[in-house]
Amino acid sequence: MRILVIGSGGREHALCWNLAQSEKCDKLFALPGNPGISEVAECVDGVSVEDIDEIVAKAKSLEINLVVVGPEVPLTLGLVDALEGAGIKAFGPKKNAAVLEGSKAFSKELMKKYNIPTAKYEVFTDAELAKEYVKKEGAPIVIKADGLAAGKGVIVAKELSEALNAIDSMMKDGAFGKAGASVVIEEFMEGEEASLLAFTDGETIVPMIPSQDHKRVFDNDEGPNTGGMGTYAPAPVMTMERIKEAEEKILKPTIAAMKKEGRTYKGCLYAGLMVTEDGLKVVEFNARFGDPETQVVLPLLDGDLAEIMLSCVDENLKNVKVEWKKGAAVCVVMASKGYPGAYEKGKEIFGLAEAKNKGHLIFHAGTKKVENKIVTNGGRVLNVTDTGADIREARNKAYEGVSLIKFKGAFTRSDIAHRALERK
Ligand code: AMP
Ligand code: GLY
């Protein structure tokens, strides 16, 4: 097969790294890709991941057999529909199913209708009514912009004043543009979070190995939310019993509900879960692989990713073997000073070759090649990943990898995987 991966981050690098090893993959392309991806795939420049028509035209001219869509925005814009319309297979949900991530109001209503456990909520399009509700419910409370906001449209308000300010900034000041015109206000859930991704062909679901992200920017979960500062897998909080519970009470009912609603969901379903005293509850659904969850999940996959993806598209996932390796994986994000706020770009990165030669998996998240040098080009720059016999070994190796790489303004969290280690 000739495979094209859409996207340019660490998640897409991990996807390409894995797909490049597939026996089913004859030739791999990435659009637009990045300097790390260019080591395993041919990068297609000059087309935006949001330009649906151009992507379809490129996929046709490159005679692609399977397109794998990384980010959510092209999914919510209907890229899979357009590719299928042109006779090209694509891994990912269609537009009417990607709405599960694209609209929090939609996903909350679906969960309510089908009794899928999640936090109590109300949706508001009027700021004054929203504020009245918040005053009635009290803090802590969670305010979420309805639409896509790159993981930043969620305020977990500890105080009432913070909640009221969040409503004003989303609904009156337009801090998240159209995404904040309507807001979801949720009950605060107490517990430990975990990410459970699953392959699905619209009928069968196969959960991946559970992982845990670290969303706050600083150690001890302090500072603002980010896209994710590091991950590990497997997450011990997700015991076999809890994985079963997630399968039976969340994943299967959600896929069945989507089908019943005429929105058959195929691809990767990402369930962000909270392990509460009353059992598992959904924090959010994403319509794509997690970033940086993918970076720790795929190195533990014992199976052919291209074959699994194709079986999701062709609706015969139940006939394909999906297994997981023993051991663990840890990913530490190296970010640019200032992230998730403003940060500088263009800083030269040193030590990449040495780290790679020593066996560390270095997924590029925000890098660029300028005159044969690799420089920083994003807030999250590199995802240093290692596997090991257990979380401790994988984590020690990943931080060794980090110590070999230098760029101006680089920072990491120093406590990735602490929850797993504190358990033992
Ligand atoms: P989301 O984008 O919906 O995943 O929210 C981002 C982060 O905010 C989550 O990973 C949680 O840490 C936190 N969060 C979201 N909703 C809730 C909730 N209802 N209760 C507690 N924390 C939440
Ligand atoms: N790591 C969080 C996400 O992919 O949404």
Short mmCIF file of C-alpha atoms and ligand atoms in Angstrom, two decimals:
data_model
loop_
_atom_site.label_atom_id
_atom_site.label_comp_id
_atom_site.label_asym_id
_atom_site.label_seq_id
_atom_site.Cartn_x
_atom_site.Cartn_y
_atom_site.Cartn_z
CA MET A 1 0.00 0.00 0.00
CA ARG A 2 0.93 3.62 -0.54
CA ILE A 3 0.03 5.43 2.66
CA LEU A 4 -0.31 9.17 3.33
CA VAL A 5 -0.33 10.54 6.89
CA ILE A 6 -1.87 14.01 7.40
CA GLY A 7 -0.27 16.23 10.05
CA SER A 8 3.06 17.50 11.32
CA GLY A 9 3.38 16.82 15.04
CA GLY A 10 4.83 14.22 17.38
CA ARG A 11 1.71 12.09 17.06
CA GLU A 12 2.14 11.95 13.29
CA HIS A 13 5.84 11.19 13.67
CA ALA A 14 4.94 8.23 15.90
CA LEU A 15 2.30 7.10 13.38
CA CYS A 16 4.81 7.34 10.52
CA TRP A 17 7.56 5.64 12.52
CA ASN A 18 5.24 2.70 13.14
CA LEU A 19 3.63 2.55 9.67
CA ALA A 20 7.07 2.62 8.03
CA GLN A 21 7.76 -0.74 9.71
CA SER A 22 4.60 -2.35 8.36
CA GLU A 23 4.94 -5.09 5.79
CA LYS A 24 1.83 -3.70 4.15
CA CYS A 25 3.42 -0.30 3.60
CA ASP A 26 5.30 -0.01 0.31
CA LYS A 27 5.68 3.74 0.30
CA LEU A 28 4.93 6.30 3.00
CA PHE A 29 4.14 10.00 2.57
CA ALA A 30 3.34 12.71 5.09
CA LEU A 31 1.54 16.00 4.46
CA PRO A 32 3.16 18.26 5.51
CA GLY A 33 5.30 16.13 7.88
CA ASN A 34 8.35 17.53 9.68
CA PRO A 35 12.14 17.04 9.68
CA GLY A 36 11.88 13.96 11.94
CA ILE A 37 9.17 12.42 9.80
CA SER A 38 11.27 13.03 6.67
CA GLU A 39 13.62 10.30 7.91
CA VAL A 40 10.90 7.67 7.47
CA ALA A 41 8.48 9.20 4.94
CA GLU A 42 8.46 11.49 1.93
CA CYS A 43 7.11 14.88 3.01
CA VAL A 44 4.64 16.75 0.81
CA ASP A 45 5.05 20.49 1.28
CA GLY A 46 2.89 23.41 0.34
CA VAL A 47 -0.58 22.11 1.25
CA SER A 48 -2.44 23.06 4.42
CA VAL A 49 -3.99 20.22 6.47
CA GLU A 50 -7.23 22.23 6.28
CA ASP A 51 -7.30 22.47 2.47
CA ILE A 52 -9.54 19.48 1.82
CA ASP A 53 -9.67 19.82 -1.99
CA GLU A 54 -5.89 20.12 -2.32
CA ILE A 55 -5.30 17.11 -0.06
CA VAL A 56 -7.66 14.99 -2.16
CA ALA A 57 -5.90 16.16 -5.34
CA LYS A 58 -2.48 15.29 -3.85
CA ALA A 59 -3.67 11.88 -2.65
CA LYS A 60 -4.93 11.14 -6.15
CA SER A 61 -1.76 12.25 -7.90
CA LEU A 62 0.40 10.25 -5.47
CA GLU A 63 -1.83 7.18 -6.05
CA ILE A 64 -2.46 6.77 -2.33
CA ASN A 65 -4.32 3.66 -1.14
CA LEU A 66 -4.84 4.71 2.49
CA VAL A 67 -4.86 8.15 4.12
CA VAL A 68 -4.38 8.37 7.90
CA VAL A 69 -5.66 11.63 9.36
CA GLY A 70 -3.80 12.85 12.46
CA PRO A 71 -5.38 16.11 13.65
CA GLU A 72 -9.02 16.83 14.46
CA VAL A 73 -9.57 19.90 12.31
CA PRO A 74 -9.46 18.16 8.89
CA LEU A 75 -11.72 15.43 10.32
CA THR A 76 -14.32 17.96 11.44
CA LEU A 77 -14.04 19.66 8.02
CA GLY A 78 -14.96 16.41 6.25
CA LEU A 79 -11.62 15.21 4.86
CA VAL A 80 -12.58 11.53 5.19
CA ASP A 81 -15.88 12.15 3.37
CA ALA A 82 -14.05 13.95 0.54
CA LEU A 83 -11.41 11.22 0.19
CA GLU A 84 -14.00 8.46 0.16
CA GLY A 85 -15.95 10.44 -2.42
CA ALA A 86 -12.83 10.31 -4.58
CA GLY A 87 -12.49 6.55 -4.04
CA ILE A 88 -9.57 6.78 -1.58
CA LYS A 89 -9.69 4.87 1.71
CA ALA A 90 -9.18 6.96 4.81
CA PHE A 91 -8.69 6.11 8.49
CA GLY A 92 -10.71 8.43 10.72
CA PRO A 93 -14.33 9.37 11.33
CA LYS A 94 -16.43 11.22 8.79
CA LYS A 95 -17.58 14.76 9.46
CA ASN A 96 -20.90 13.75 11.03
CA ALA A 97 -19.06 11.45 13.47
CA ALA A 98 -16.06 13.71 14.19
CA VAL A 99 -18.59 16.06 15.80
CA LEU A 100 -18.11 13.85 18.87
CA GLU A 101 -14.94 15.91 19.40
CA GLY A 102 -15.93 19.00 17.39
CA SER A 103 -18.85 19.89 19.66
CA LYS A 104 -18.74 19.27 23.39
CA ALA A 105 -22.48 20.06 23.52
CA PHE A 106 -23.12 17.24 21.01
CA SER A 107 -21.02 14.72 22.90
CA LYS A 108 -22.56 15.61 26.27
CA GLU A 109 -26.08 15.29 24.84
CA LEU A 110 -25.23 11.93 23.29
CA MET A 111 -23.90 10.67 26.63
CA LYS A 112 -27.00 11.88 28.45
CA LYS A 113 -29.33 10.25 25.90
CA TYR A 114 -27.54 6.89 26.02
CA ASN A 115 -26.67 6.82 29.74
CA ILE A 116 -22.93 6.96 29.22
CA PRO A 117 -21.38 8.10 32.52
CA THR A 118 -20.10 11.69 32.49
CA ALA A 119 -20.22 14.84 34.62
CA LYS A 120 -23.59 16.57 35.04
CA TYR A 121 -23.79 19.61 32.74
CA GLU A 122 -25.80 22.37 31.11
CA VAL A 123 -25.20 24.17 27.79
CA PHE A 124 -25.60 27.95 27.53
CA THR A 125 -25.60 30.45 24.70
CA ASP A 126 -26.52 33.35 26.99
CA ALA A 127 -23.81 34.65 29.33
CA GLU A 128 -26.21 35.95 31.99
CA LEU A 129 -28.05 32.63 32.26
CA ALA A 130 -24.70 30.84 32.40
CA LYS A 131 -23.60 33.05 35.30
CA GLU A 132 -26.85 32.51 37.18
CA TYR A 133 -26.37 28.75 36.85
CA VAL A 134 -22.78 28.94 38.09
CA LYS A 135 -23.85 31.04 41.10
CA LYS A 136 -26.51 28.45 41.91
CA GLU A 137 -24.13 25.47 41.57
CA GLY A 138 -21.09 27.06 43.24
CA ALA A 139 -17.38 26.29 42.83
CA PRO A 140 -15.41 24.20 42.00
CA ILE A 141 -17.02 24.07 38.58
CA VAL A 142 -15.79 23.58 35.01
CA ILE A 143 -16.41 25.98 32.11
CA LYS A 144 -15.77 24.71 28.56
CA ALA A 145 -15.96 26.44 25.19
CA ASP A 146 -18.24 24.31 23.00
CA GLY A 147 -16.07 24.19 19.89
CA LEU A 148 -12.46 23.27 19.18
CA ALA A 149 -9.91 25.34 21.10
CA ALA A 150 -6.70 23.27 20.84
CA GLY A 151 -7.10 21.86 24.35
CA LYS A 152 -7.14 25.32 25.90
CA GLY A 153 -10.87 26.12 26.06
CA VAL A 154 -11.41 24.51 29.46
CA ILE A 155 -11.31 26.39 32.76
CA VAL A 156 -11.42 24.32 35.93
CA ALA A 157 -12.56 27.10 38.29
CA LYS A 158 -11.72 26.62 41.96
CA GLU A 159 -13.43 29.91 42.88
CA LEU A 160 -16.74 31.38 41.77
CA SER A 161 -15.07 34.58 40.54
CA GLU A 162 -12.81 32.55 38.23
CA ALA A 163 -15.86 30.82 36.74
CA LEU A 164 -17.68 34.10 36.18
CA ASN A 165 -14.59 35.64 34.53
CA ALA A 166 -14.23 32.58 32.28
CA ILE A 167 -17.82 32.98 31.09
CA ASP A 168 -17.19 36.64 30.28
CA SER A 169 -13.96 35.98 28.46
CA MET A 170 -15.48 33.16 26.36
CA MET A 171 -18.94 34.55 25.70
CA LYS A 172 -18.43 38.31 25.76
CA ASP A 173 -14.78 38.91 24.88
CA GLY A 174 -14.58 36.02 22.38
CA ALA A 175 -11.34 34.58 23.79
CA PHE A 176 -11.85 31.40 21.74
CA GLY A 177 -13.69 33.01 18.82
CA LYS A 178 -16.75 31.12 17.63
CA ALA A 179 -15.79 28.09 19.75
CA GLY A 180 -16.86 30.02 22.87
CA ALA A 181 -20.20 31.38 21.63
CA SER A 182 -21.79 28.49 23.42
CA VAL A 183 -20.38 27.05 26.65
CA VAL A 184 -20.79 23.80 28.51
CA ILE A 185 -20.80 24.11 32.30
CA GLU A 186 -19.94 20.92 34.11
CA GLU A 187 -19.86 19.49 37.56
CA PHE A 188 -16.26 19.16 38.84
CA MET A 189 -15.15 15.52 38.94
CA GLU A 190 -12.63 14.41 41.51
CA GLY A 191 -10.26 11.58 40.59
CA GLU A 192 -7.32 10.41 38.54
CA GLU A 193 -7.44 10.79 34.76
CA ALA A 194 -6.50 8.26 32.11
CA SER A 195 -6.66 8.11 28.33
CA LEU A 196 -8.09 5.06 26.66
CA LEU A 197 -7.82 5.02 22.88
CA ALA A 198 -9.60 2.39 20.83
CA PHE A 199 -9.59 1.17 17.25
CA THR A 200 -13.07 0.83 15.82
CA ASP A 201 -14.66 -0.10 12.51
CA GLY A 202 -18.05 1.28 13.52
CA GLU A 203 -19.14 -1.97 15.15
CA THR A 204 -16.20 -3.75 16.81
CA ILE A 205 -14.01 -1.86 19.23
CA VAL A 206 -10.51 -2.85 20.36
CA PRO A 207 -9.09 -0.78 23.23
CA MET A 208 -5.43 0.14 23.06
CA ILE A 209 -3.12 0.01 26.05
CA PRO A 210 -4.24 2.69 28.57
CA SER A 211 -2.04 5.73 29.05
CA GLN A 212 -1.87 8.88 31.13
CA ASP A 213 -1.10 12.39 29.97
CA HIS A 214 0.24 15.29 32.08
CA LYS A 215 -1.75 18.32 30.97
CA ARG A 216 -0.44 21.01 33.34
CA VAL A 217 2.75 22.75 32.31
CA PHE A 218 4.72 22.45 35.58
CA ASP A 219 5.66 19.69 38.04
CA ASN A 220 3.03 18.62 40.59
CA ASP A 221 0.33 19.49 38.06
CA GLU A 222 0.77 23.22 38.52
CA GLY A 223 0.34 26.02 36.01
CA PRO A 224 -1.97 26.28 33.00
CA ASN A 225 -3.24 23.40 30.87
CA THR A 226 -1.22 22.49 27.78
CA GLY A 227 -1.68 20.06 24.91
CA GLY A 228 0.24 17.53 27.08
CA MET A 229 3.73 17.61 28.66
CA GLY A 230 4.38 13.88 28.75
CA THR A 231 2.77 10.48 28.86
CA TYR A 232 3.29 6.93 29.99
CA ALA A 233 1.72 3.56 29.25
CA PRO A 234 0.36 1.31 30.56
CA ALA A 235 -1.36 3.47 33.22
CA PRO A 236 -1.73 1.23 36.31
CA VAL A 237 -4.84 3.15 37.44
CA MET A 238 -6.57 1.41 34.53
CA THR A 239 -6.66 -2.10 35.91
CA MET A 240 -8.03 -4.97 33.81
CA GLU A 241 -11.39 -4.52 35.58
CA ARG A 242 -11.50 -0.83 34.75
CA ILE A 243 -10.58 -1.45 31.11
CA LYS A 244 -13.51 -3.91 30.96
CA GLU A 245 -15.74 -1.33 32.63
CA ALA A 246 -14.68 1.28 30.06
CA GLU A 247 -15.34 -1.15 27.24
CA GLU A 248 -18.79 -2.17 28.45
CA LYS A 249 -20.08 1.11 29.87
CA ILE A 250 -18.38 3.68 27.65
CA LEU A 251 -16.71 2.54 24.43
CA LYS A 252 -19.25 -0.02 23.19
CA PRO A 253 -22.33 2.07 24.08
CA THR A 254 -20.79 5.14 22.43
CA ILE A 255 -20.01 3.36 19.17
CA ALA A 256 -23.48 1.76 19.20
CA ALA A 257 -25.08 5.16 19.92
CA MET A 258 -23.23 6.81 17.06
CA LYS A 259 -24.38 4.09 14.69
CA LYS A 260 -27.96 4.41 15.89
CA GLU A 261 -27.81 8.17 15.32
CA GLY A 262 -26.77 7.56 11.70
CA ARG A 263 -23.22 8.73 12.46
CA THR A 264 -21.22 5.50 12.19
CA TYR A 265 -17.88 6.16 13.86
CA LYS A 266 -14.74 4.58 12.40
CA GLY A 267 -11.09 5.21 13.21
CA CYS A 268 -9.57 5.94 16.60
CA LEU A 269 -11.89 6.89 19.43
CA TYR A 270 -10.11 8.64 22.28
CA ALA A 271 -11.88 8.51 25.63
CA GLY A 272 -10.51 10.86 28.28
CA LEU A 273 -11.64 9.22 31.51
CA MET A 274 -11.87 10.19 35.17
CA VAL A 275 -11.56 7.39 37.71
CA THR A 276 -14.05 8.58 40.34
CA GLU A 277 -15.46 7.01 43.48
CA ASP A 278 -18.62 6.27 41.48
CA GLY A 279 -16.73 4.52 38.70
CA LEU A 280 -15.35 5.72 35.39
CA LYS A 281 -16.74 8.88 33.84
CA VAL A 282 -16.00 10.48 30.48
CA VAL A 283 -14.12 13.79 30.62
CA GLU A 284 -14.05 14.17 26.85
CA PHE A 285 -14.02 12.31 23.59
CA ASN A 286 -11.55 13.00 20.83
CA ALA A 287 -12.00 11.82 17.27
CA ARG A 288 -8.33 11.02 16.73
CA PHE A 289 -5.22 9.61 18.33
CA GLY A 290 -4.02 11.47 21.42
CA ASP A 291 -0.92 13.63 21.34
CA PRO A 292 1.36 12.69 23.15
CA GLU A 293 -0.50 9.45 24.08
CA THR A 294 0.22 7.95 20.64
CA GLN A 295 3.95 8.33 21.27
CA VAL A 296 3.78 5.80 24.15
CA VAL A 297 0.96 3.59 22.87
CA LEU A 298 2.38 2.74 19.44
CA PRO A 299 5.84 1.62 20.63
CA LEU A 300 3.99 -1.04 22.66
CA LEU A 301 1.78 -2.23 19.78
CA ASP A 302 2.48 -5.80 18.80
CA GLY A 303 0.68 -5.95 15.49
CA ASP A 304 0.67 -4.40 12.03
CA LEU A 305 -0.71 -0.86 12.30
CA ALA A 306 -1.42 -0.54 8.57
CA GLU A 307 -3.35 -3.81 8.59
CA ILE A 308 -5.32 -2.76 11.69
CA MET A 309 -6.18 0.62 10.19
CA LEU A 310 -7.25 -0.91 6.92
CA SER A 311 -9.49 -3.36 8.79
CA CYS A 312 -11.18 -0.41 10.55
CA VAL A 313 -11.92 1.20 7.18
CA ASP A 314 -13.07 -2.11 5.65
CA GLU A 315 -15.18 -3.04 8.68
CA ASN A 316 -13.45 -6.30 9.54
CA LEU A 317 -11.52 -5.34 12.67
CA LYS A 318 -12.79 -8.45 14.45
CA ASN A 319 -10.63 -10.60 12.18
CA VAL A 320 -7.39 -8.81 12.94
CA LYS A 321 -5.01 -9.49 15.82
CA VAL A 322 -4.16 -6.54 18.03
CA GLU A 323 -1.74 -7.35 20.82
CA TRP A 324 0.47 -5.40 23.18
CA LYS A 325 4.07 -5.90 24.15
CA LYS A 326 5.11 -6.45 27.73
CA GLY A 327 6.88 -3.54 29.41
CA ALA A 328 6.19 0.17 29.43
CA ALA A 329 6.84 3.40 27.55
CA VAL A 330 7.41 6.95 28.74
CA CYS A 331 7.42 10.15 26.66
CA VAL A 332 8.87 13.42 27.98
CA VAL A 333 7.95 16.58 26.06
CA MET A 334 10.73 19.12 25.56
CA ALA A 335 9.01 22.50 25.25
CA SER A 336 10.02 26.10 24.49
CA LYS A 337 10.27 28.62 27.32
CA GLY A 338 6.96 30.49 27.57
CA TYR A 339 4.74 27.65 26.33
CA PRO A 340 1.68 27.40 26.55
CA GLY A 341 1.87 31.21 26.28
CA ALA A 342 4.10 33.07 23.81
CA TYR A 343 7.48 31.51 23.01
CA GLU A 344 10.35 32.11 20.62
CA LYS A 345 11.07 29.92 17.60
CA GLY A 346 14.15 29.26 15.48
CA LYS A 347 16.53 28.04 18.23
CA GLU A 348 19.03 25.49 16.97
CA ILE A 349 18.65 21.99 18.45
CA PHE A 350 21.82 20.06 19.38
CA GLY A 351 22.34 16.40 20.21
CA LEU A 352 19.57 14.83 18.14
CA ALA A 353 21.87 12.41 16.28
CA GLU A 354 23.61 11.26 19.45
CA ALA A 355 20.31 10.65 21.26
CA LYS A 356 18.97 8.72 18.30
CA ASN A 357 22.15 6.65 17.99
CA LYS A 358 21.88 5.71 21.64
CA GLY A 359 18.48 4.20 20.90
CA HIS A 360 16.11 6.89 22.18
CA LEU A 361 12.98 7.47 20.12
CA ILE A 362 12.94 11.16 19.33
CA PHE A 363 9.59 12.19 17.86
CA HIS A 364 9.61 15.69 16.40
CA ALA A 365 6.64 17.82 17.42
CA GLY A 366 7.59 21.39 16.49
CA THR A 367 10.81 21.51 14.49
CA LYS A 368 11.94 22.91 11.18
CA LYS A 369 14.98 22.47 8.97
CA VAL A 370 16.79 25.70 8.13
CA GLU A 371 20.01 25.47 6.08
CA ASN A 372 20.70 21.92 7.24
CA LYS A 373 20.13 22.76 10.89
CA ILE A 374 17.13 21.58 12.89
CA VAL A 375 15.58 24.48 14.80
CA THR A 376 12.60 24.86 17.14
CA ASN A 377 9.31 25.73 15.48
CA GLY A 378 6.64 25.24 18.14
CA GLY A 379 5.76 25.26 21.82
CA ARG A 380 6.12 21.51 22.13
CA VAL A 381 9.36 20.78 20.26
CA LEU A 382 10.40 17.16 20.82
CA ASN A 383 8.88 14.05 22.40
CA VAL A 384 11.69 11.98 23.88
CA THR A 385 10.36 8.45 24.25
CA ASP A 386 11.76 5.19 25.57
CA THR A 387 10.49 1.74 26.37
CA GLY A 388 11.68 -0.49 29.19
CA ALA A 389 10.80 -3.50 31.29
CA ASP A 390 8.72 -1.22 33.54
CA ILE A 391 7.73 2.44 33.90
CA ARG A 392 10.77 3.24 36.04
CA GLU A 393 13.24 1.91 33.50
CA ALA A 394 11.44 3.60 30.59
CA ARG A 395 11.29 6.88 32.48
CA ASN A 396 14.98 6.82 33.44
CA LYS A 397 15.92 6.15 29.83
CA ALA A 398 13.66 8.93 28.52
CA TYR A 399 15.21 11.50 30.90
CA GLU A 400 18.68 10.27 29.85
CA GLY A 401 17.60 10.98 26.28
CA VAL A 402 16.43 14.47 27.29
CA SER A 403 19.82 15.18 28.90
CA LEU A 404 21.55 14.62 25.57
CA ILE A 405 19.49 17.23 23.71
CA LYS A 406 19.95 20.98 24.05
CA PHE A 407 18.26 24.09 22.69
CA LYS A 408 17.91 27.58 24.08
CA GLY A 409 14.88 27.90 26.36
CA ALA A 410 14.24 24.13 26.54
CA PHE A 411 12.24 22.87 29.50
CA THR A 412 10.49 19.67 30.54
CA ARG A 413 8.46 18.48 33.49
CA SER A 414 10.71 16.43 35.73
CA ASP A 415 7.94 14.25 37.17
CA ILE A 416 6.47 12.42 34.18
CA ALA A 417 4.94 9.10 35.31
CA HIS A 418 5.07 10.09 39.01
CA ARG A 419 1.61 8.70 39.69
CA ALA A 420 2.56 5.27 38.39
CA LEU A 421 5.81 5.26 40.40
CA GLU A 422 4.18 6.47 43.62
CA ARG A 423 1.80 3.50 43.47
CA LYS A 424 4.56 0.95 43.86
P1 AMP B 1 -11.05 18.55 28.21
O1 AMP B 1 -10.50 19.40 27.11
O2 AMP B 1 -12.53 18.47 28.24
O3 AMP B 1 -10.35 17.22 28.27
O4 AMP B 1 -10.56 19.22 29.57
C1 AMP B 1 -9.21 19.50 29.83
C2 AMP B 1 -8.84 19.10 31.22
O5 AMP B 1 -9.65 19.79 32.18
C3 AMP B 1 -9.11 17.63 31.51
O6 AMP B 1 -8.05 16.84 31.13
C4 AMP B 1 -9.28 17.65 33.02
O7 AMP B 1 -8.03 17.69 33.68
C5 AMP B 1 -9.97 18.94 33.26
N1 AMP B 1 -11.43 18.72 33.31
C6 AMP B 1 -12.30 18.79 32.29
N2 AMP B 1 -13.55 18.55 32.69
C7 AMP B 1 -13.49 18.31 34.02
C8 AMP B 1 -14.47 18.03 35.03
N3 AMP B 1 -15.77 17.95 34.75
N4 AMP B 1 -14.03 17.84 36.29
C9 AMP B 1 -12.72 17.95 36.59
N5 AMP B 1 -11.75 18.24 35.70
C10 AMP B 1 -12.13 18.42 34.42
N1 GLY B 2 -3.17 14.59 24.99
C1 GLY B 2 -4.47 15.16 24.88
C2 GLY B 2 -5.05 15.12 23.57
O1 GLY B 2 -4.53 14.55 22.63
O2 GLY B 2 -6.13 15.68 23.39
#
